[in-house]
Coordinates of C-alpha atoms in Angstrom, one line a residue:
M335 CA -21.6 25.2 6.2
I336 CA -21.2 25.0 10.7
G337 CA -19.0 27.3 12.8
R338 CA -18.4 28.4 15.9
K339 CA -19.8 31.7 17.9
N340 CA -20.2 32.7 21.3
M341 CA -24.9 32.9 21.3
G342 CA -24.3 34.1 25.1
R343 CA -26.4 32.0 27.5
A344 CA -28.3 29.0 25.9
S345 CA -31.7 28.7 25.9
P346 CA -33.5 25.5 27.8
L347 CA -35.7 24.9 24.4
L348 CA -32.0 25.0 23.1
L349 CA -30.6 22.8 25.6
V350 CA -33.3 20.4 25.3
L351 CA -32.5 20.1 21.2
L352 CA -28.7 19.7 22.2
A353 CA -29.5 16.5 24.7
L354 CA -32.0 14.9 22.3
G355 CA -29.2 15.3 19.7
F356 CA -26.1 13.8 21.9
F357 CA -28.5 11.0 22.9
F358 CA -29.5 9.6 19.4
A359 CA -25.9 10.2 18.0
M360 CA -24.5 8.0 21.1
Y361 CA -27.8 5.3 20.6
N362 CA -26.7 5.2 16.9
L363 CA -23.3 4.8 17.8
L364 CA -23.6 2.3 20.6
T365 CA -25.3 0.3 18.3
L366 CA -23.5 -0.2 15.6
V367 CA -20.2 -1.1 18.0
I368 CA -23.2 -3.7 20.3
Q369 CA -23.9 -5.1 16.5
Y370 CA -19.9 -5.3 15.8
K371 CA -19.3 -6.8 19.1
D372 CA -21.6 -9.5 18.7
S373 CA -20.9 -10.3 14.7
S374 CA -17.5 -10.9 16.0
S375 CA -18.3 -13.3 19.1
G376 CA -20.5 -14.6 17.6
A377 CA -23.2 -14.6 19.7
G378 CA -26.5 -15.3 19.1
S379 CA -27.1 -17.5 16.0
G380 CA -23.6 -18.4 13.7
N381 CA -23.6 -17.0 11.3
P382 CA -25.6 -13.4 12.6
D383 CA -26.7 -11.2 9.4
P384 CA -23.6 -8.6 9.4
V385 CA -26.1 -6.3 7.6
I386 CA -27.1 -2.9 9.7
R387 CA -29.7 -0.5 8.7
M388 CA -31.1 2.6 9.0
P389 CA -33.2 3.7 11.3
T390 CA -36.4 5.3 8.8
N391 CA -36.8 8.4 11.0
L392 CA -33.5 10.0 10.2
R393 CA -33.4 9.9 6.7
K394 CA -33.7 13.5 4.9
L395 CA -35.6 13.0 2.2
G396 CA -33.8 15.4 -0.7
K397 CA -35.7 16.9 -4.4
S398 CA -35.2 14.0 -6.9
N399 CA -32.9 15.4 -9.5
L400 CA -29.5 13.9 -11.8
K401 CA -27.2 17.2 -9.9
F402 CA -24.5 15.1 -7.1
H403 CA -23.8 16.1 -3.5
V404 CA -20.0 16.5 -3.9
A405 CA -19.0 15.1 0.1
L406 CA -15.4 14.0 0.8
T407 CA -14.0 13.0 4.7
A408 CA -11.4 14.5 6.0
T409 CA -9.5 15.1 8.9
D410 CA -7.8 19.2 10.8
A411 CA -4.5 17.9 9.4
P412 CA -1.8 20.0 7.8
Y413 CA -2.2 16.5 5.2
S414 CA -5.5 16.6 5.0
Q415 CA -5.8 19.9 4.7
W416 CA -4.0 21.5 1.3
Q417 CA -5.4 18.6 -0.4
C418 CA -8.8 19.9 0.7
R419 CA -8.0 23.3 -0.8
I420 CA -7.2 22.2 -4.1
M421 CA -9.9 19.5 -4.4
Y422 CA -12.1 22.3 -3.5
Y423 CA -10.0 24.9 -6.0
W424 CA -11.0 22.5 -9.3
Y425 CA -14.3 21.5 -8.2
K426 CA -15.5 25.0 -8.1
K427 CA -13.3 26.0 -10.8
M428 CA -15.8 22.6 -13.3
K429 CA -19.3 23.0 -10.6
N430 CA -21.0 24.6 -14.1
M431 CA -18.7 23.7 -17.2
P432 CA -20.9 22.2 -19.7
G433 CA -21.7 18.6 -18.8
S434 CA -20.9 19.0 -15.0
D435 CA -23.4 17.1 -13.2
M436 CA -21.9 18.5 -9.7
G437 CA -24.4 20.2 -6.7
K438 CA -23.6 20.7 -3.7
F439 CA -20.0 20.1 -1.4
T440 CA -19.4 19.1 1.5
R441 CA -16.2 18.5 3.9
V442 CA -17.1 15.7 6.4
L443 CA -14.5 16.6 9.3
H444 CA -14.0 13.7 11.3
S445 CA -12.2 15.4 14.3
G446 CA -15.1 16.5 16.3
K447 CA -14.1 20.0 15.7
G448 CA -13.7 22.7 13.7
D449 CA -10.8 24.0 12.0
H450 CA -9.5 27.3 10.2
L451 CA -11.0 26.3 7.6
M452 CA -14.3 26.1 8.3
D453 CA -15.3 29.9 6.5
E454 CA -13.7 28.5 2.9
I455 CA -14.4 25.2 2.0
P456 CA -18.2 24.0 3.7
T457 CA -17.8 21.8 6.6
F458 CA -20.2 19.3 8.3
V459 CA -18.0 18.5 11.6
V460 CA -18.6 14.6 12.5
D461 CA -17.3 12.6 15.4
P462 CA -14.3 10.1 15.1
L463 CA -14.8 7.2 16.1
P464 CA -13.9 6.1 19.6
E465 CA -10.5 6.4 21.3
G466 CA -9.1 3.1 19.8
L467 CA -11.1 1.6 18.2
D468 CA -9.8 2.6 14.5
R469 CA -6.2 0.9 16.1
G470 CA -4.2 3.2 14.3
Y471 CA -6.2 3.1 11.0
I472 CA -8.1 6.6 10.1
V473 CA -9.2 5.6 7.3
L474 CA -12.0 3.5 10.0
N475 CA -13.2 6.6 10.5
R476 CA -14.5 7.2 6.7
P477 CA -17.7 5.5 7.5
W478 CA -18.5 5.9 10.1
A479 CA -18.6 9.7 9.8
F480 CA -20.7 9.4 6.1
V481 CA -22.8 7.4 8.7
Q482 CA -23.5 10.7 10.8
W483 CA -23.0 12.8 7.8
L484 CA -26.2 11.4 6.5
E485 CA -28.8 10.7 9.8
K486 CA -28.0 14.7 9.9
A487 CA -27.1 17.0 7.3
T488 CA -29.9 17.6 4.7
I489 CA -28.7 17.3 1.7
E490 CA -30.6 18.5 -1.6
E491 CA -29.4 15.6 -4.4
E492 CA -29.9 12.3 -5.5
Y493 CA -26.1 11.6 -5.2
I494 CA -23.8 11.5 -4.0
L495 CA -20.1 11.1 -5.0
M496 CA -17.6 9.5 -2.1
A497 CA -14.7 11.5 -2.7
E498 CA -11.1 11.8 -1.3
P499 CA -8.9 14.7 -0.8
D500 CA -6.3 13.6 -2.8
H501 CA -9.2 13.3 -6.0
I502 CA -8.8 16.1 -8.8
F503 CA -11.3 16.8 -11.0
A504 CA -9.7 17.1 -14.3
N505 CA -13.0 17.3 -16.3
P506 CA -16.4 18.2 -15.6
L507 CA -18.0 14.9 -14.3
P508 CA -21.2 14.6 -15.3
N509 CA -24.0 11.8 -13.1
L510 CA -22.6 8.3 -13.6
A511 CA -24.8 6.3 -12.6
H512 CA -27.9 4.9 -13.8
G513 CA -31.3 4.8 -11.0
D514 CA -30.4 2.3 -8.8
N515 CA -27.2 1.1 -9.7
P516 CA -24.2 3.9 -8.1
A517 CA -21.0 4.7 -10.8
G518 CA -17.5 3.4 -9.4
F519 CA -14.4 2.7 -10.6
P520 CA -12.7 -0.9 -11.0
F521 CA -9.6 -0.5 -8.9
F522 CA -6.4 -3.0 -10.0
Y523 CA -5.5 -4.4 -6.7
I524 CA -8.9 -5.5 -5.1
K525 CA -9.9 -8.2 -6.5
P526 CA -12.3 -10.3 -4.5
T527 CA -12.5 -13.0 -6.3
E528 CA -8.1 -13.8 -5.2
H529 CA -9.3 -13.3 -2.1
E530 CA -12.3 -15.9 -1.7
K531 CA -11.7 -17.3 1.4
I532 CA -10.9 -14.2 3.3
V533 CA -13.8 -12.6 2.0
Q534 CA -16.6 -15.0 2.7
K535 CA -17.0 -15.0 6.5
F536 CA -17.5 -11.6 5.9
Y537 CA -20.1 -12.7 2.4
P538 CA -21.0 -15.8 3.2
E539 CA -21.4 -18.2 0.3
E540 CA -26.1 -18.8 0.8
K541 CA -24.7 -14.7 -0.6
G542 CA -23.8 -15.8 -3.2
P543 CA -20.6 -15.8 -5.8
V544 CA -17.1 -13.3 -4.1
T545 CA -18.4 -12.2 -7.7
D546 CA -21.4 -9.9 -6.9
V547 CA -18.8 -8.1 -5.1
D548 CA -17.4 -5.3 -6.7
P549 CA -14.0 -4.9 -7.4
I550 CA -14.2 -0.4 -5.7
G551 CA -13.3 1.0 -3.0
N552 CA -15.9 3.4 -2.1
S553 CA -14.3 6.8 -4.0
P554 CA -15.0 7.5 -6.5
V555 CA -18.0 6.3 -6.3
I556 CA -21.9 8.5 -7.8
I557 CA -25.0 6.9 -5.9
K558 CA -28.3 7.5 -4.4
K559 CA -28.5 8.4 -1.1
S560 CA -31.3 6.0 -0.3
L561 CA -28.9 3.5 -1.2
L562 CA -26.0 5.3 0.5
E563 CA -28.1 5.3 4.0
E564 CA -28.6 1.4 4.0
I565 CA -25.4 0.3 3.3
S566 CA -23.1 3.3 5.4
P567 CA -23.5 1.4 8.9
T568 CA -22.9 -1.8 7.2
W569 CA -19.6 -0.5 6.0
V570 CA -19.4 0.5 9.2
N571 CA -20.2 -2.8 10.9
V572 CA -17.5 -5.1 8.3
S573 CA -14.7 -2.5 8.8
L574 CA -14.1 -3.5 12.4
R575 CA -15.0 -6.9 11.9
M576 CA -12.0 -7.2 8.9
K577 CA -10.1 -4.4 11.0
D578 CA -10.1 -7.0 14.2
D579 CA -9.7 -10.0 11.8
P580 CA -5.6 -10.8 12.8
E581 CA -5.5 -12.7 9.1
T582 CA -8.0 -10.2 7.0
D583 CA -6.2 -6.9 8.5
K584 CA -2.7 -8.7 7.1
A585 CA -4.7 -9.5 4.0
F586 CA -5.7 -6.5 2.8
G587 CA -3.8 -3.7 5.0
W588 CA -4.5 -0.5 3.5
V589 CA -6.9 -0.8 1.3
L590 CA -8.9 -2.6 4.2
E591 CA -11.5 0.0 4.4
M592 CA -12.2 -0.2 0.0
Y593 CA -13.2 -4.1 1.3
A594 CA -15.5 -3.2 3.1
Y595 CA -17.8 -1.2 1.5
A596 CA -17.1 -3.5 -1.6
V597 CA -19.0 -6.8 0.2
A598 CA -21.1 -3.8 2.5
S599 CA -22.5 -3.1 -1.2
A600 CA -22.7 -6.6 -2.5
L601 CA -24.1 -7.7 0.6
H602 CA -27.1 -5.4 0.2
G603 CA -27.6 -6.3 -3.4
V604 CA -26.0 -3.7 -4.2
R605 CA -23.9 -3.3 -8.1
H606 CA -22.2 -0.6 -9.1
I607 CA -21.5 0.1 -12.8
L608 CA -17.4 0.0 -13.4
H609 CA -16.6 3.5 -15.0
E610 CA -12.6 3.3 -16.3
D611 CA -12.2 7.0 -17.6
F612 CA -13.8 8.1 -13.8
M613 CA -10.4 8.7 -12.7
L614 CA -6.1 8.5 -13.5
Q615 CA -3.8 7.1 -11.5
P616 CA 0.1 9.0 -13.0
P617 CA 2.3 8.3 -12.6
W618 CA 0.8 4.0 -14.3
D619 CA -2.1 6.2 -16.2
L620 CA -0.1 8.0 -18.7
E621 CA -3.1 10.5 -20.2
V622 CA -5.5 12.4 -19.0
G623 CA -8.0 13.0 -21.9
K624 CA -11.4 12.4 -21.6
R625 CA -11.1 10.6 -17.8
F626 CA -12.5 13.7 -14.5
I627 CA -10.4 12.6 -11.6
I628 CA -6.7 12.9 -11.2
H629 CA -5.7 10.4 -7.7
Y630 CA -2.9 11.6 -7.0
T631 CA -1.9 8.7 -4.3
Y632 CA 1.1 7.9 -6.4
G633 CA 4.5 9.1 -5.9
C634 CA 5.8 10.4 -9.2
D635 CA 9.6 9.9 -9.1
Y636 CA 12.3 10.5 -12.6
N637 CA 15.5 11.0 -13.4
M638 CA 15.7 13.9 -16.0
K639 CA 15.8 12.5 -18.7
G640 CA 11.8 11.1 -17.9
E641 CA 12.2 7.4 -17.5
L642 CA 10.5 6.7 -14.6
T643 CA 12.5 5.4 -11.2
Y644 CA 9.2 4.8 -8.8
G645 CA 10.6 3.2 -5.7
K646 CA 14.0 5.4 -5.7
I647 CA 13.9 9.2 -5.5
G648 CA 14.0 10.8 -8.2
E649 CA 16.1 13.3 -9.5
W650 CA 12.1 14.9 -10.1
R651 CA 9.4 14.2 -8.0
F652 CA 6.8 14.8 -6.8
D653 CA 5.3 13.3 -4.0
K654 CA 1.9 14.1 -1.4
R655 CA 3.7 12.3 1.1
S656 CA 6.6 15.6 1.0
Y657 CA 4.2 17.6 2.6
L658 CA 3.1 15.2 5.5
S659 CA 3.4 18.6 7.9
G660 CA 2.5 21.4 5.5
P661 CA 1.6 22.8 2.0
P662 CA 3.8 22.1 -1.3
P663 CA 5.1 25.8 -2.3
K664 CA 3.7 27.5 -5.4
N665 CA 4.7 26.7 -8.5
I666 CA 6.7 23.8 -8.5
S667 CA 8.8 22.5 -11.5
L668 CA 7.2 21.2 -14.2
P669 CA 8.6 17.1 -14.6
P670 CA 12.0 17.5 -17.7
P671 CA 11.1 16.5 -21.3
G672 CA 9.7 12.2 -21.6
V673 CA 7.2 12.7 -18.7
P674 CA 4.0 11.5 -18.9
E675 CA 1.2 14.5 -20.2
S676 CA -0.5 13.8 -17.2
V677 CA 2.0 13.9 -14.7
V678 CA 2.7 17.8 -16.3
R679 CA -1.0 18.1 -16.2
L680 CA -1.8 17.2 -12.2
V681 CA 1.8 19.7 -11.1
T682 CA 0.2 22.1 -13.7
M683 CA -3.6 22.1 -12.4
V684 CA -1.7 22.1 -7.7
N685 CA 0.2 25.1 -9.2
E686 CA -2.8 26.9 -10.0
A687 CA -4.3 26.1 -7.7
T688 CA -1.7 27.2 -5.2
A689 CA -1.7 30.6 -6.9
N690 CA -4.8 31.0 -7.3
I691 CA -6.4 29.8 -3.7
P692 CA -5.9 33.1 -1.3
G693 CA -3.7 32.5 1.7
W694 CA -1.6 29.4 0.8
D695 CA 0.6 29.6 2.9
S696 CA -0.2 31.5 5.9
L697 CA -3.6 29.7 6.3
N698 CA -1.6 26.3 5.9
S699 CA 0.5 27.1 8.6
G700 CA -2.0 26.7 11.4

């Protein structure tokens, strides 16, 4: 965990180390930005190689085992904080249960400074992209956050689970990856073959068919740390190039960064094992069953007959976007009879977390 303490006058050695750390951080950012600008302007060869490789001297070697490190990127906004607290609560409950291969946990905080959850959730602070580079699309900070974390942190596990704040572990999660083949979740709205001409701007024909690009995002993904070290700088580059291309930006919208990860993986020759039981997304998935992660990105709206009224605010609803400026209250009312088990389970798990997390109301107000 990274904290900030008053350490008195800094020693000359400490100042030198800080200066070196700042130099390497800025060097890598400038390298990525320069590569991005060159590829966007078409400088150099007609088809610049979009693959950017992680400096080998900065890679951290970990002990080989099947455990995976749980990592999620986050901001210091209240909306992100309360989701992280619930996610971390259920990580702790599931971590040591039979069938779990979960290792340690890190919230990669890309706000450039610590927040009031530093002592509650293991956190590593990284810098956001330079001002204006994300063009208001804050998710572009995710790949850049992973680049910095992988370069600077000591990560013991051989594998990494890339997760998100709005994930809840519903069952103990094993390592679904197999060797150099990561595990991913097939999203129904990620369709590279339906955007062939756009995808080929970033994954040219000479690299292979568009079917090489998996229908995934970066989360949830369980992947070897060494592979993610290779992919993540390319992921940054492709994300920025996609955002800079008006046609691509319009076509991909809020899932642009997900397409960027899928393309970056394909550029490195990495194919994912697709696991439909990796995750469920209420209200569309009706039962939890043996699936591992609940992703509550969609609003759940129902009338009192238990009928879905998606697109229209329901008489009963649970939608994370109702709590942009602060946390949901404790003891949210359960949905009416007839609502799918997945939605009931989601609200029940949120209620358990908020009832047991110390200082739920007070900490979420700061």
